[in-house]
PDB file of C-alpha atoms in Angstrom:
ATOM      1  CA  MET A   1      -0.246   0.064   0.082  1.00  0.00           C
ATOM      2  CA  LEU A   2       1.186   3.384  -0.825  1.00  0.00           C
ATOM      3  CA  ILE A   3       1.792   5.729   1.866  1.00  0.00           C
ATOM      4  CA  GLU A   4       1.602   9.162  -0.098  1.00  0.00           C
ATOM      5  CA  THR A   5      -0.017  11.409   2.340  1.00  0.00           C
ATOM      6  CA  LEU A   6       1.262  13.552   5.014  1.00  0.00           C
ATOM      7  CA  PRO A   7      -1.487  12.005   7.323  1.00  0.00           C
ATOM      8  CA  ALA A   8      -0.955   8.495   6.568  1.00  0.00           C
ATOM      9  CA  VAL A   9       2.901   8.490   7.565  1.00  0.00           C
ATOM     10  CA  PHE A  10       1.814   9.337  11.285  1.00  0.00           C
ATOM     11  CA  GLN A  11      -0.835   6.420  10.904  1.00  0.00           C
ATOM     12  CA  MET A  12       1.418   3.492   9.514  1.00  0.00           C
ATOM     13  CA  ASP A  13       0.943   1.243  12.371  1.00  0.00           C
ATOM     14  CA  GLU A  14      -2.690   1.518  12.327  1.00  0.00           C
ATOM     15  CA  ILE A  15      -2.729   1.133   8.542  1.00  0.00           C
ATOM     16  CA  LEU A  16      -0.665  -2.175   9.084  1.00  0.00           C
ATOM     17  CA  HIS A  17      -2.733  -3.159  11.889  1.00  0.00           C
ATOM     18  CA  ALA A  18      -6.092  -2.545  10.225  1.00  0.00           C
ATOM     19  CA  LEU A  19      -4.855  -4.421   6.750  1.00  0.00           C
ATOM     20  CA  ARG A  20      -2.978  -7.195   8.755  1.00  0.00           C
ATOM     21  CA  ASP A  21      -4.845 -10.127   7.128  1.00  0.00           C
ATOM     22  CA  HIS A  22      -3.948  -8.509   3.831  1.00  0.00           C
ATOM     23  CA  ILE A  23      -1.177  -6.576   3.505  1.00  0.00           C
ATOM     24  CA  VAL A  24       2.313  -7.466   2.231  1.00  0.00           C
ATOM     25  CA  GLY A  25       3.726  -4.189   2.578  1.00  0.00           C
ATOM     26  CA  LEU A  26       3.807  -0.457   2.496  1.00  0.00           C
ATOM     27  CA  ASN A  27       5.675   1.537  -0.324  1.00  0.00           C
ATOM     28  CA  CYS A  28       7.008   5.421  -0.074  1.00  0.00           C
ATOM     29  CA  GLY A  29       4.729   7.073  -2.673  1.00  0.00           C
ATOM     30  CA  ARG A  30       7.219   9.915  -2.759  1.00  0.00           C
ATOM     31  CA  TRP A  31       6.047  12.065  -5.546  1.00  0.00           C
ATOM     32  CA  ASP A  32       2.520  12.383  -4.033  1.00  0.00           C
ATOM     33  CA  TYR A  33       3.738  12.559  -0.525  1.00  0.00           C
ATOM     34  CA  ILE A  34       5.590  15.769  -1.713  1.00  0.00           C
ATOM     35  CA  PHE A  35       2.195  16.756  -3.086  1.00  0.00           C
ATOM     36  CA  SER A  36       0.485  16.199   0.217  1.00  0.00           C
ATOM     37  CA  TYR A  37       3.306  18.163   2.147  1.00  0.00           C
ATOM     38  CA  ILE A  38       2.519  20.871  -0.075  1.00  0.00           C
ATOM     39  CA  LYS A  39      -0.996  20.847   0.065  1.00  0.00           C
ATOM     40  CA  THR A  40      -1.477  20.067   3.779  1.00  0.00           C
ATOM     41  CA  LEU A  41       1.152  22.925   4.737  1.00  0.00           C
ATOM     42  CA  LYS A  42       0.056  25.536   2.119  1.00  0.00           C
ATOM     43  CA  ASN A  43      -0.701  28.117   4.805  1.00  0.00           C
ATOM     44  CA  TYR A  44       2.752  28.020   6.292  1.00  0.00           C
ATOM     45  CA  PRO A  45       4.837  30.209   4.092  1.00  0.00           C
ATOM     46  CA  ASP A  46       7.919  29.039   5.761  1.00  0.00           C
ATOM     47  CA  ARG A  47       7.147  25.537   4.343  1.00  0.00           C
ATOM     48  CA  VAL A  48       6.881  26.276   0.708  1.00  0.00           C
ATOM     49  CA  LEU A  49       9.227  23.861  -1.214  1.00  0.00           C
ATOM     50  CA  PRO A  50      12.020  24.778  -3.495  1.00  0.00           C
ATOM     51  CA  ASP A  51      11.488  23.523  -6.983  1.00  0.00           C
ATOM     52  CA  ARG A  52      11.102  19.584  -7.475  1.00  0.00           C
ATOM     53  CA  GLN A  53      14.422  18.966  -8.775  1.00  0.00           C
ATOM     54  CA  ALA A  54      15.754  20.183  -5.442  1.00  0.00           C
ATOM     55  CA  VAL A  55      13.362  17.977  -3.314  1.00  0.00           C
ATOM     56  CA  THR A  56      15.413  14.889  -3.135  1.00  0.00           C
ATOM     57  CA  MET A  57      15.143  11.670  -0.735  1.00  0.00           C
ATOM     58  CA  ASP A  58      18.318  12.731   0.903  1.00  0.00           C
ATOM     59  CA  LYS A  59      16.283  16.088   2.379  1.00  0.00           C
ATOM     60  CA  PRO A  60      15.961  15.313   6.255  1.00  0.00           C
ATOM     61  CA  PHE A  61      11.778  15.371   6.073  1.00  0.00           C
ATOM     62  CA  LEU A  62      11.717  12.609   2.794  1.00  0.00           C
ATOM     63  CA  ASN A  63      14.840  10.549   4.676  1.00  0.00           C
ATOM     64  CA  ALA A  64      12.910  10.459   7.777  1.00  0.00           C
ATOM     65  CA  TYR A  65       9.586   9.655   5.947  1.00  0.00           C
ATOM     66  CA  SER A  66      11.781   6.618   4.341  1.00  0.00           C
ATOM     67  CA  ARG A  67      13.188   5.569   7.548  1.00  0.00           C
ATOM     68  CA  LEU A  68      10.159   5.650   9.457  1.00  0.00           C
ATOM     69  CA  LEU A  69       8.142   3.535   7.023  1.00  0.00           C
ATOM     70  CA  ILE A  70      11.306   1.099   7.104  1.00  0.00           C
ATOM     71  CA  LYS A  71      11.069   0.768  10.793  1.00  0.00           C
ATOM     72  CA  THR A  72       7.478   0.298  11.069  1.00  0.00           C
ATOM     73  CA  CYS A  73       7.143  -2.303   8.530  1.00  0.00           C
ATOM     74  CA  HIS A  74       9.769  -4.360   9.443  1.00  0.00           C
ATOM     75  CA  LYS A  75       8.706  -4.167  13.124  1.00  0.00           C
ATOM     76  CA  ARG A  76       5.568  -5.647  11.882  1.00  0.00           C
ATOM     77  CA  GLY A  77       6.918  -8.494   9.419  1.00  0.00           C
ATOM     78  CA  ALA A  78       5.952  -6.288   6.255  1.00  0.00           C
ATOM     79  CA  PHE A  79       7.923  -4.934   3.593  1.00  0.00           C
ATOM     80  CA  ALA A  80       9.176  -1.853   3.068  1.00  0.00           C
ATOM     81  CA  MET A  81       9.454  -0.676  -0.788  1.00  0.00           C
ATOM     82  CA  GLY A  82      11.080   2.541  -1.858  1.00  0.00           C
ATOM     83  CA  GLY A  83       9.753   5.085  -4.177  1.00  0.00           C
ATOM     84  CA  MET A  84       9.333   5.290  -7.999  1.00  0.00           C
ATOM     85  CA  ALA A  85      12.496   6.364  -9.897  1.00  0.00           C
ATOM     86  CA  ALA A  86      10.298   9.123 -11.998  1.00  0.00           C
ATOM     87  CA  PHE A  87      13.038   9.025 -14.659  1.00  0.00           C
ATOM     88  CA  ILE A  88      12.896   8.090 -18.176  1.00  0.00           C
ATOM     89  CA  PRO A  89      16.140   6.852 -20.183  1.00  0.00           C
ATOM     90  CA  SER A  90      17.298   9.210 -23.067  1.00  0.00           C
ATOM     91  CA  LYS A  91      18.769   8.470 -26.180  1.00  0.00           C
ATOM     92  CA  ASP A  92      21.259  11.132 -25.761  1.00  0.00           C
ATOM     93  CA  GLU A  93      24.063   9.288 -24.007  1.00  0.00           C
ATOM     94  CA  GLU A  94      25.188  12.015 -22.184  1.00  0.00           C
ATOM     95  CA  HIS A  95      21.547  12.821 -20.574  1.00  0.00           C
ATOM     96  CA  ASN A  96      21.103   8.880 -20.220  1.00  0.00           C
ATOM     97  CA  ASN A  97      24.250   8.737 -17.991  1.00  0.00           C
ATOM     98  CA  GLN A  98      22.817  11.416 -15.949  1.00  0.00           C
ATOM     99  CA  VAL A  99      19.630   9.688 -15.458  1.00  0.00           C
ATOM    100  CA  LEU A 100      21.115   6.341 -14.701  1.00  0.00           C
ATOM    101  CA  ASN A 101      23.654   8.279 -12.274  1.00  0.00           C
ATOM    102  CA  LYS A 102      20.455   9.980 -10.424  1.00  0.00           C
ATOM    103  CA  VAL A 103      18.732   6.599 -10.558  1.00  0.00           C
ATOM    104  CA  LYS A 104      21.615   4.746  -8.739  1.00  0.00           C
ATOM    105  CA  ALA A 105      21.961   7.714  -6.271  1.00  0.00           C
ATOM    106  CA  ASP A 106      18.518   7.061  -5.399  1.00  0.00           C
ATOM    107  CA  LYS A 107      18.192   3.401  -5.011  1.00  0.00           C
ATOM    108  CA  SER A 108      21.562   3.398  -3.210  1.00  0.00           C
ATOM    109  CA  LEU A 109      19.964   5.548  -0.358  1.00  0.00           C
ATOM    110  CA  GLU A 110      16.566   3.115  -0.576  1.00  0.00           C
ATOM    111  CA  ALA A 111      18.788   0.068  -0.059  1.00  0.00           C
ATOM    112  CA  ASN A 112      21.069   1.448   2.333  1.00  0.00           C
ATOM    113  CA  ASN A 113      18.275   2.999   4.407  1.00  0.00           C
ATOM    114  CA  GLY A 114      16.584  -0.512   4.595  1.00  0.00           C
ATOM    115  CA  HIS A 115      14.204  -0.924   1.998  1.00  0.00           C
ATOM    116  CA  ASP A 116      13.450  -4.370   0.690  1.00  0.00           C
ATOM    117  CA  GLY A 117      12.894  -3.118  -3.053  1.00  0.00           C
ATOM    118  CA  THR A 118      11.668  -0.376  -5.246  1.00  0.00           C
ATOM    119  CA  TRP A 119       9.890   0.550  -8.156  1.00  0.00           C
ATOM    120  CA  ILE A 120      10.801   2.432 -11.660  1.00  0.00           C
ATOM    121  CA  ALA A 121       8.844   4.303 -14.070  1.00  0.00           C
ATOM    122  CA  HIS A 122      10.519   2.863 -17.308  1.00  0.00           C
ATOM    123  CA  PRO A 123      11.666  -0.894 -17.712  1.00  0.00           C
ATOM    124  CA  GLY A 124      14.728   0.624 -19.276  1.00  0.00           C
ATOM    125  CA  LEU A 125      15.817   1.487 -15.451  1.00  0.00           C
ATOM    126  CA  ALA A 126      15.174  -2.104 -14.308  1.00  0.00           C
ATOM    127  CA  ASP A 127      18.739  -3.397 -14.775  1.00  0.00           C
ATOM    128  CA  THR A 128      20.465  -0.501 -13.026  1.00  0.00           C
ATOM    129  CA  ALA A 129      17.865  -0.440  -9.888  1.00  0.00           C
ATOM    130  CA  MET A 130      18.282  -4.012  -9.661  1.00  0.00           C
ATOM    131  CA  ALA A 131      21.948  -4.065  -9.561  1.00  0.00           C
ATOM    132  CA  VAL A 132      22.243  -1.551  -7.204  1.00  0.00           C
ATOM    133  CA  PHE A 133      19.886  -3.557  -4.696  1.00  0.00           C
ATOM    134  CA  ASN A 134      21.756  -6.860  -5.709  1.00  0.00           C
ATOM    135  CA  ASP A 135      25.041  -5.219  -4.633  1.00  0.00           C
ATOM    136  CA  ILE A 136      23.854  -4.054  -1.085  1.00  0.00           C
ATOM    137  CA  LEU A 137      21.511  -7.247  -0.368  1.00  0.00           C
ATOM    138  CA  GLY A 138      23.909  -9.806  -1.395  1.00  0.00           C
ATOM    139  CA  SER A 139      22.352 -13.120  -1.302  1.00  0.00           C
ATOM    140  CA  ARG A 140      19.329 -11.975   0.956  1.00  0.00           C
ATOM    141  CA  LYS A 141      15.751 -11.566  -0.583  1.00  0.00           C
ATOM    142  CA  ASN A 142      14.899  -8.810   1.658  1.00  0.00           C
ATOM    143  CA  GLN A 143      16.048  -6.859   4.459  1.00  0.00           C
ATOM    144  CA  LEU A 144      13.311  -7.410   7.019  1.00  0.00           C
ATOM    145  CA  GLU A 145      16.351  -7.843   9.661  1.00  0.00           C
ATOM    146  CA  VAL A 146      17.018  -4.208   9.283  1.00  0.00           C
ATOM    147  CA  MET A 147      15.044  -2.887  12.382  1.00  0.00           C
ATOM    148  CA  ARG A 148      16.291   0.928  11.938  1.00  0.00           C
ATOM    149  CA  GLU A 149      17.023   0.188  16.081  1.00  0.00           C
ATOM    150  CA  GLN A 150      20.157   2.710  15.889  1.00  0.00           C
ATOM    151  CA  ASP A 151      17.533   5.533  14.814  1.00  0.00           C
ATOM    152  CA  ALA A 152      16.554   7.857  17.629  1.00  0.00           C
ATOM    153  CA  PRO A 153      12.789   7.704  17.451  1.00  0.00           C
ATOM    154  CA  ILE A 154      11.592   9.871  14.392  1.00  0.00           C
ATOM    155  CA  THR A 155       9.636  12.894  15.329  1.00  0.00           C
ATOM    156  CA  ALA A 156       6.774  15.070  14.020  1.00  0.00           C
ATOM    157  CA  ASP A 157       9.330  17.675  13.346  1.00  0.00           C
ATOM    158  CA  GLN A 158      11.364  15.650  11.513  1.00  0.00           C
ATOM    159  CA  LEU A 159       8.698  14.666   9.402  1.00  0.00           C
ATOM    160  CA  LEU A 160       7.756  18.322   8.765  1.00  0.00           C
ATOM    161  CA  ALA A 161      11.277  19.765   8.578  1.00  0.00           C
ATOM    162  CA  LEU A 162      11.832  22.829   6.482  1.00  0.00           C
ATOM    163  CA  VAL A 163      13.764  22.337   3.281  1.00  0.00           C
ATOM    164  CA  MET A 164      16.867  24.101   3.113  1.00  0.00           C
ATOM    165  CA  VAL A 165      18.803  24.163  -0.371  1.00  0.00           C
ATOM    166  CA  ASN A 166      21.320  26.113  -1.908  1.00  0.00           C
ATOM    167  CA  ALA A 167      19.578  27.016  -5.201  1.00  0.00           C
ATOM    168  CA  PRO A 168      20.718  29.330  -7.538  1.00  0.00           C
ATOM    169  CA  LYS A 169      17.795  32.180  -8.290  1.00  0.00           C
ATOM    170  CA  LYS A 170      17.077  30.876 -11.532  1.00  0.00           C
ATOM    171  CA  VAL A 171      16.252  27.577 -10.177  1.00  0.00           C
ATOM    172  CA  CYS A 172      13.250  29.120  -8.315  1.00  0.00           C
ATOM    173  CA  ALA A 173      12.004  31.714 -11.132  1.00  0.00           C
ATOM    174  CA  PRO A 174       9.305  29.213 -12.384  1.00  0.00           C
ATOM    175  CA  THR A 175       8.070  28.555  -9.201  1.00  0.00           C
ATOM    176  CA  PHE A 176       7.935  32.339  -8.232  1.00  0.00           C
ATOM    177  CA  ALA A 177       6.173  33.410 -11.290  1.00  0.00           C
ATOM    178  CA  TRP A 178       3.334  30.732 -10.691  1.00  0.00           C
ATOM    179  CA  LEU A 179       2.854  31.693  -7.195  1.00  0.00           C
ATOM    180  CA  CYS A 180       2.700  35.395  -8.376  1.00  0.00           C
ATOM    181  CA  SER A 181       0.344  34.446 -10.843  1.00  0.00           C
ATOM    182  CA  THR A 182      -2.187  32.152  -8.603  1.00  0.00           C
ATOM    183  CA  SER A 183      -1.564  33.450  -4.915  1.00  0.00           C
ATOM    184  CA  LYS A 184      -4.510  35.462  -3.726  1.00  0.00           C
ATOM    185  CA  ARG A 185      -3.095  36.659  -0.351  1.00  0.00           C
ATOM    186  CA  GLY A 186       0.749  36.962  -2.175  1.00  0.00           C
ATOM    187  CA  SER A 187       2.072  34.745   1.202  1.00  0.00           C
ATOM    188  CA  LEU A 188       3.553  32.120  -0.756  1.00  0.00           C
ATOM    189  CA  ALA A 189       4.902  34.401  -3.318  1.00  0.00           C
ATOM    190  CA  THR A 190       6.469  36.547  -0.398  1.00  0.00           C
ATOM    191  CA  ALA A 191       8.127  33.045   0.933  1.00  0.00           C
ATOM    192  CA  VAL A 192       9.572  32.673  -2.282  1.00  0.00           C
ATOM    193  CA  CYS A 193      11.008  35.573  -2.372  1.00  0.00           C
ATOM    194  CA  ARG A 194      12.562  35.209   1.001  1.00  0.00           C
ATOM    195  CA  PHE A 195      13.782  31.900  -0.346  1.00  0.00           C
ATOM    196  CA  MET A 196      15.255  33.594  -3.210  1.00  0.00           C
ATOM    197  CA  ALA A 197      16.847  36.474  -1.291  1.00  0.00           C
TER     198      ALA A 197
END
């Protein structure tokens, strides 16, 4: 089952319990989760996220989400699946290498965190994703033994953490233009102005 909303991340134990006779595991539905974060926290100008390419799974709030999902699933004997690599291979060799490197980095983070598997947006990425998981898992079929016990308890503050990036001003320009054209009160645009300053 996809955990793709901000409220659901706080209810994973309850979801696993309610579906205990039917569930196999939970999945980090990261793109919808990011959207839910934006939608849920839309009235908080300090929670405006930077452009999509800067919001990667190594950001504290997304990494906490991943680790909590693993910890919760494995404690209950359920599989913890990593999020979708939303990349498409390119016919241009240089661009394709960039895509494959992003997929490798993303899947390495997932496998090292303790995810049991992952999913991809295109079959052309399967070999890359499988190679990363095979390298980290070795002969193991899953990582149910990874309990994330070394983690301090993951708090609501971590799951709601601000995203700080060192992005050039031009990266935020499309977001800023969109906010200026759609924000009724201008609070989101103001937040982006502060971000860009």
